[in-house]
Short mmCIF file of C-alpha atoms and ligand atoms in Angstrom, two decimals:
data_model
loop_
_atom_site.label_atom_id
_atom_site.label_comp_id
_atom_site.label_asym_id
_atom_site.label_seq_id
_atom_site.Cartn_x
_atom_site.Cartn_y
_atom_site.Cartn_z
CA MET A 768 2.03 27.48 2.15
CA PRO A 769 -1.15 29.50 1.59
CA SER A 770 -0.60 33.12 2.14
CA GLN A 771 -1.66 34.54 5.51
CA THR A 772 -4.11 37.04 4.06
CA ILE A 773 -6.43 35.22 1.89
CA ASP A 774 -7.11 36.83 -1.59
CA PRO A 775 -10.26 38.39 -1.96
CA TYR A 776 -11.03 36.21 -5.16
CA THR A 777 -10.05 32.97 -3.23
CA ALA A 778 -12.32 33.85 -0.26
CA SER A 779 -15.37 34.64 -2.67
CA VAL A 780 -14.95 31.15 -3.84
CA ILE A 781 -14.79 29.48 -0.03
CA ASN A 782 -17.67 31.49 0.92
CA ALA A 783 -19.72 30.57 -1.87
CA ALA A 784 -20.49 27.51 0.16
CA GLY A 785 -23.88 26.99 1.70
CA PRO A 786 -25.14 26.93 5.31
CA ASN A 787 -25.37 23.97 7.17
CA THR A 788 -22.58 22.04 5.15
CA ASP A 789 -20.31 19.43 6.76
CA PRO A 790 -17.88 21.01 8.95
CA ARG A 791 -15.27 18.54 8.00
CA ALA A 792 -15.88 18.49 4.05
CA ARG A 793 -16.19 22.49 4.45
CA GLN A 794 -12.84 22.67 6.03
CA LEU A 795 -11.00 20.27 3.81
CA PHE A 796 -12.48 22.15 0.55
CA SER A 797 -11.75 25.45 1.84
CA SER A 798 -8.13 24.62 2.61
CA MET A 799 -7.77 22.81 -0.93
CA ILE A 800 -9.29 25.64 -2.72
CA SER A 801 -6.64 28.17 -0.84
CA TYR A 802 -3.65 25.94 -1.75
CA ILE A 803 -4.81 25.31 -5.31
CA HIS A 804 -5.43 29.15 -6.02
CA ASP A 805 -1.99 29.98 -4.38
CA PHE A 806 -0.15 27.18 -6.32
CA ILE A 807 -1.64 28.68 -9.60
CA ARG A 808 -0.81 32.50 -8.57
CA GLU A 809 2.62 31.63 -7.60
CA ASN A 810 3.77 29.43 -10.53
CA LYS A 811 1.63 31.57 -12.95
CA VAL A 812 0.22 28.41 -14.33
CA THR A 813 -1.00 28.90 -17.88
CA VAL A 814 -4.13 28.25 -19.59
CA ASP A 815 -1.83 25.77 -21.75
CA GLU A 816 -0.56 23.68 -18.58
CA TRP A 817 -3.83 23.88 -17.52
CA MET A 818 -5.47 22.19 -20.26
CA LEU A 819 -2.46 19.43 -20.00
CA SER A 820 -3.41 18.80 -16.42
CA VAL A 821 -7.19 18.30 -17.26
CA ASP A 822 -6.23 15.99 -20.04
CA PHE A 823 -3.96 14.12 -17.29
CA ILE A 824 -6.58 13.55 -14.91
CA ASN A 825 -8.99 12.51 -17.56
CA ARG A 826 -6.45 9.87 -18.66
CA ILE A 827 -6.33 8.68 -14.99
CA GLY A 828 -9.95 7.63 -15.53
CA LYS A 829 -9.76 6.19 -18.76
CA MET A 830 -7.09 3.89 -17.79
CA SER A 831 -8.82 2.82 -14.74
CA ASP A 832 -11.21 -0.21 -14.02
CA ASP A 833 -11.50 -3.16 -11.42
CA ARG A 834 -7.96 -4.37 -12.51
CA ARG A 835 -6.32 -1.04 -12.75
CA ASP A 836 -6.25 1.82 -10.26
CA GLU A 837 -4.37 4.57 -11.60
CA ALA A 838 -5.57 7.32 -9.22
CA ILE A 839 -3.83 5.36 -6.41
CA LEU A 840 -0.59 4.91 -8.46
CA VAL A 841 -0.37 8.58 -9.06
CA MET A 842 -0.95 9.25 -5.60
CA ASP A 843 1.72 6.61 -4.67
CA VAL A 844 4.35 8.35 -6.89
CA LEU A 845 3.97 11.58 -5.63
CA GLY A 846 4.33 10.25 -1.63
CA VAL A 847 0.69 11.00 -1.18
CA GLU A 848 -0.36 7.61 0.11
CA SER A 849 2.60 7.19 2.18
CA LEU A 850 2.12 10.58 3.84
CA VAL A 851 -1.56 9.79 4.62
CA ASP A 852 -0.68 6.54 6.09
CA ALA A 853 1.95 8.28 8.19
CA VAL A 854 -0.43 11.14 9.24
CA THR A 855 -2.96 8.59 10.12
CA TYR A 856 -0.92 6.22 12.45
CA ASP A 857 2.65 7.20 13.02
CA VAL A 858 2.18 10.06 15.24
CA GLU A 859 -0.36 7.59 17.43
CA GLN A 860 2.53 4.56 16.97
CA GLU A 861 5.46 6.77 18.35
CA ALA A 862 3.31 8.07 21.34
CA ASP A 863 2.69 4.73 22.37
CA ASP A 864 5.93 3.12 22.44
CA GLU A 865 5.36 0.58 25.13
CA THR A 866 2.83 -1.58 23.04
CA ARG A 867 4.90 -1.56 20.25
CA THR A 868 2.05 -2.27 17.67
CA THR A 869 3.13 -3.21 14.28
CA LYS A 870 3.97 -0.35 11.89
CA THR A 871 1.10 0.39 8.99
CA CYS A 872 2.09 0.73 5.65
CA ILE A 873 -0.11 1.65 2.56
CA ILE A 874 -2.55 -0.61 0.82
CA GLY A 875 -1.41 0.33 -2.70
CA PRO A 876 -3.91 -0.34 -5.84
CA PHE A 877 -3.80 -4.19 -5.79
CA TYR A 878 -5.90 -5.64 -2.93
CA ARG A 879 -8.78 -7.75 -3.73
CA GLU A 880 -11.47 -8.76 -1.03
CA ASN A 881 -12.54 -12.36 -0.58
CA SER A 882 -9.31 -14.22 -1.52
CA PRO A 883 -9.47 -18.08 -1.25
CA VAL A 884 -9.56 -19.01 2.63
CA TYR A 885 -6.70 -21.72 3.12
CA LYS A 886 -5.66 -23.81 6.23
CA ASN A 887 -2.58 -22.73 8.01
CA GLY A 888 0.81 -23.98 6.19
CA ASP A 889 -1.04 -24.23 2.94
CA SER A 890 0.33 -22.54 -0.40
CA ILE A 891 -0.86 -19.71 -2.09
CA ILE A 892 0.85 -20.47 -5.29
CA GLN A 893 -1.65 -21.91 -7.78
CA LYS A 894 0.63 -21.95 -10.68
CA GLU A 895 4.60 -22.51 -10.97
CA LEU A 896 5.93 -19.62 -12.87
CA PRO A 897 9.38 -19.55 -14.03
CA GLY A 898 11.98 -17.71 -11.39
CA GLY A 899 10.59 -17.80 -8.04
CA ASP A 900 11.93 -19.24 -4.68
CA THR A 901 9.33 -20.46 -2.17
CA SER A 902 9.26 -19.42 1.12
CA VAL A 903 7.45 -20.14 4.21
CA VAL A 904 5.99 -17.16 5.80
CA ASN A 905 4.69 -17.33 9.54
CA GLY A 906 4.03 -15.57 13.01
CA PHE A 907 2.05 -14.91 15.81
CA VAL A 908 -0.76 -12.16 16.08
CA ARG A 909 -0.95 -10.64 19.39
CA SER A 910 -2.54 -8.07 21.48
CA SER A 911 -0.83 -4.95 22.71
CA ASP A 912 -0.84 -6.98 26.12
CA GLY A 913 1.16 -9.53 24.35
CA SER A 914 -1.83 -12.35 24.65
CA PRO A 915 -2.38 -14.45 21.47
CA ILE A 916 -5.29 -13.45 19.17
CA GLU A 917 -7.18 -16.34 17.85
CA ASN A 918 -8.93 -16.51 14.45
CA ALA A 919 -7.63 -13.03 13.41
CA LYS A 920 -8.14 -13.02 9.71
CA VAL A 921 -4.68 -12.76 7.76
CA GLU A 922 -5.05 -11.63 4.11
CA VAL A 923 -1.84 -11.73 2.03
CA TRP A 924 -1.05 -10.92 -1.44
CA HIS A 925 2.06 -10.48 -3.57
CA THR A 926 3.58 -10.29 -7.22
CA ALA A 927 4.51 -13.47 -9.32
CA PRO A 928 8.18 -13.42 -10.26
CA ASN A 929 7.44 -11.64 -13.67
CA GLY A 930 6.37 -8.60 -11.46
CA LEU A 931 2.72 -8.92 -12.26
CA TYR A 932 -0.39 -9.33 -9.67
CA GLU A 933 -2.59 -11.92 -10.50
CA GLN A 934 -5.30 -9.44 -11.91
CA GLN A 935 -2.63 -7.99 -14.17
CA ASP A 936 -1.72 -11.20 -15.73
CA PRO A 937 -3.94 -13.27 -17.82
CA GLU A 938 -1.48 -16.27 -17.41
CA GLN A 939 -2.16 -16.61 -13.76
CA PRO A 940 -5.26 -18.12 -12.22
CA ASP A 941 -7.82 -16.08 -10.46
CA TYR A 942 -6.46 -15.40 -6.77
CA ASN A 943 -3.11 -16.86 -7.70
CA LEU A 944 -0.61 -15.55 -4.86
CA ARG A 945 -3.42 -14.16 -2.75
CA GLY A 946 -4.98 -16.13 0.26
CA THR A 947 -6.77 -15.57 3.59
CA PHE A 948 -5.68 -17.38 6.66
CA TYR A 949 -6.82 -17.61 10.33
CA THR A 950 -4.61 -17.75 13.34
CA ASP A 951 -5.03 -20.94 15.60
CA LYS A 952 -5.39 -20.54 19.18
CA ASN A 953 -2.00 -19.53 19.84
CA GLY A 954 -2.20 -16.80 17.60
CA PHE A 955 -0.08 -18.36 15.00
CA TYR A 956 -0.45 -18.24 10.99
CA GLU A 957 1.43 -19.85 8.40
CA PHE A 958 1.64 -19.85 4.70
CA ILE A 959 3.78 -20.55 1.89
CA GLY A 960 4.29 -18.14 -0.91
CA LEU A 961 7.26 -16.85 -3.16
CA ARG A 962 10.16 -14.83 -1.70
CA PRO A 963 8.98 -11.55 -3.27
CA THR A 964 11.31 -9.75 -6.16
CA SER A 965 11.59 -6.21 -6.95
CA TYR A 966 9.52 -5.20 -9.83
CA PRO A 967 8.34 -2.03 -11.49
CA ILE A 968 4.87 -0.46 -10.97
CA PRO A 969 2.95 -0.17 -14.22
CA PHE A 970 4.50 2.88 -16.03
CA ASP A 971 2.38 2.98 -19.14
CA GLY A 972 0.04 5.63 -17.59
CA PRO A 973 -0.12 8.94 -16.11
CA ALA A 974 2.09 7.39 -13.18
CA GLY A 975 4.49 6.43 -15.25
CA ASP A 976 4.69 10.17 -17.28
CA ILE A 977 5.29 11.47 -13.59
CA LEU A 978 8.07 9.18 -13.32
CA GLN A 979 9.74 9.96 -16.94
CA ILE A 980 9.15 13.71 -16.24
CA LEU A 981 11.04 13.57 -13.16
CA GLY A 982 13.85 11.14 -14.24
CA ARG A 983 12.96 8.44 -11.62
CA HIS A 984 12.67 4.53 -11.78
CA PRO A 985 9.36 2.69 -11.42
CA TYR A 986 10.83 -0.08 -9.11
CA ARG A 987 9.42 -1.13 -5.92
CA PRO A 988 11.54 -3.57 -3.54
CA GLY A 989 10.03 -6.87 -3.23
CA HIS A 990 7.25 -6.76 -0.80
CA ILE A 991 4.47 -9.01 0.65
CA HIS A 992 1.08 -7.18 1.81
CA PHE A 993 -0.92 -7.99 4.76
CA LEU A 994 -4.40 -6.98 5.81
CA ILE A 995 -5.02 -8.36 9.53
CA SER A 996 -8.27 -8.00 11.52
CA ALA A 997 -9.74 -9.49 14.54
CA PRO A 998 -12.63 -8.45 16.64
CA GLY A 999 -11.88 -5.80 19.40
CA HIS A 1000 -8.64 -4.81 17.43
CA ARG A 1001 -7.98 -2.12 14.95
CA ARG A 1002 -7.51 -3.33 11.44
CA LEU A 1003 -3.67 -3.63 10.42
CA ILE A 1004 -2.58 -3.16 6.66
CA THR A 1005 1.25 -3.54 6.19
CA GLN A 1006 4.07 -4.89 3.99
CA ILE A 1007 7.06 -6.63 4.62
CA PHE A 1008 10.03 -5.98 2.49
CA ASP A 1009 13.23 -8.26 1.71
CA SER A 1010 16.35 -6.78 3.33
CA THR A 1011 18.53 -7.80 0.65
CA ASP A 1012 16.48 -6.09 -2.18
CA GLU A 1013 18.66 -3.60 -4.03
CA TYR A 1014 15.42 -0.96 -4.02
CA VAL A 1015 14.83 -1.33 -0.19
CA ASP A 1016 16.19 2.06 0.22
CA ASN A 1017 14.74 3.53 -2.95
CA ASP A 1018 11.24 2.52 -3.16
CA SER A 1019 9.34 4.40 -6.02
CA VAL A 1020 6.44 4.67 -3.77
CA PHE A 1021 8.15 5.89 -0.71
CA ALA A 1022 6.74 3.42 1.46
CA VAL A 1023 9.69 1.44 3.49
CA LYS A 1024 9.77 1.70 7.05
CA ASN A 1025 12.64 0.13 8.83
CA GLU A 1026 10.63 -1.98 11.15
CA LEU A 1027 9.01 -3.70 8.35
CA VAL A 1028 12.12 -4.95 6.85
CA VAL A 1029 12.80 -8.55 7.28
CA GLU A 1030 15.37 -11.31 6.55
CA PHE A 1031 14.50 -14.08 4.47
CA LEU A 1032 16.62 -17.18 5.69
CA PRO A 1033 17.33 -20.60 4.08
CA CYS A 1034 14.20 -22.95 5.03
CA LYS A 1035 15.23 -25.46 7.79
CA SER A 1036 12.87 -28.05 6.44
CA ASP A 1037 12.24 -29.17 2.91
CA ARG A 1038 9.10 -27.43 2.49
CA ALA A 1039 10.31 -24.38 0.88
CA ALA A 1040 13.50 -22.60 -0.18
CA TYR A 1041 13.29 -19.74 2.46
CA GLU A 1042 11.66 -18.91 5.47
CA VAL A 1043 10.65 -15.73 7.34
CA GLU A 1044 9.11 -15.00 10.47
CA TYR A 1045 6.81 -11.78 11.06
CA ASN A 1046 5.07 -11.39 14.17
CA VAL A 1047 2.33 -8.78 14.62
CA THR A 1048 0.64 -6.62 17.38
CA LEU A 1049 -2.53 -4.98 16.84
CA PRO A 1050 -3.65 -2.22 18.88
CA SER A 1051 -7.16 -2.45 20.37
CA ASP A 1052 -10.09 -0.79 18.83
C1 LIG B 1197 2.14 -2.09 -5.60
O1 LIG B 1197 2.54 -3.21 -5.72
C2 LIG B 1197 2.19 -1.47 -4.36
O2 LIG B 1197 2.09 -2.14 -3.18
C3 LIG B 1197 1.97 -0.04 -4.28
C4 LIG B 1197 1.95 0.43 -2.63
C5 LIG B 1197 1.91 0.85 -5.30
C6 LIG B 1197 2.36 0.35 -6.26
C7 LIG B 1197 2.23 -1.16 -6.93
FE1 LIG B 1198 2.32 -4.38 -3.89
#
C-alpha cells in the first residue's frame, strides 16, 4: 500500500503536472507514481535491478509485432488482464444476478479482426492437422429478458492441436481455426471446430522469463475464444474451457471462471467427434 503520508519527493513529482490536465489521466498517473515510488523505497531497488527492468521492458517491445503481443502475455502471467476483467465486469455481474448474463473472460493476445464469415454449421478447420478431435459448438444468444437475438455477430478463435494460433504458425492457412458467424432468427449459432487442447503460452520471451524465475509452468487449459456483439447490447468477450482438461484449475494466466467450464460430449450425429452447447446472455448497452 502507498504510505498514508506522501513522501515530499513523490509529492513534488506528482505536483509537477500542469493545470488543465485530463482528470482521469492525472488520477491514474498520480496513483501509479506513488505506488512505484513506494515499491522502490520499500524494496530498496538498486541501480542494477532497475537497469534489468528497463532491459526487460525494451525486450517486450522488440519481441512484439502484429503476430506477437508480448505486453499482453507479460500482463497475463502477472494476473493483470484477468484482474482488469474482474474489476470491470464481475462486480456488476454479481449485483445483477437476476439477469444471469454470461461471464466475461480476457481477450488475450491472439484475437484478429475480420475473420472469414461462414454460414451457421460450417467448419472453421481449413487444414487438417494431426491430433485434433472435431467438435460441434452451438448455442443460443439471448438478451437478459430471455428473448433471442437475431443477427448477433459471433467471432470465435482457438489453437491448432500443436498449440499454435494460426498467426504463429507458418504451416496453417491464414485465418485457420477462426470464423465469424451470425445467429439466425432464433438466436442460434453453430460451427464445427476442434475440441481445444491445453498448450503452453509462448515462453521464449519476457513472459517466459517471469514464469521461469517464479518456477511456474506456461500451460493454459484448452479453450475457445468468443467475441459476441449485437446492436443494443454490450459486447461480450469470453472463453469456454474443457471441464476434463488437466489445467482447468491451474491456468498460467488465471482466466478460468466456473461458469465458463463446459462439457464436451460425444457427438450424437456423425458430423464431429464431440459436441458442446454454449448459450450466452448479453447485457443491454
Ligand atoms: C492465450 O491463448 C490466451 O488466450 C491468453 C488469454 C493468454 C495467452 C495465450
Ligand atoms: Fe487463447
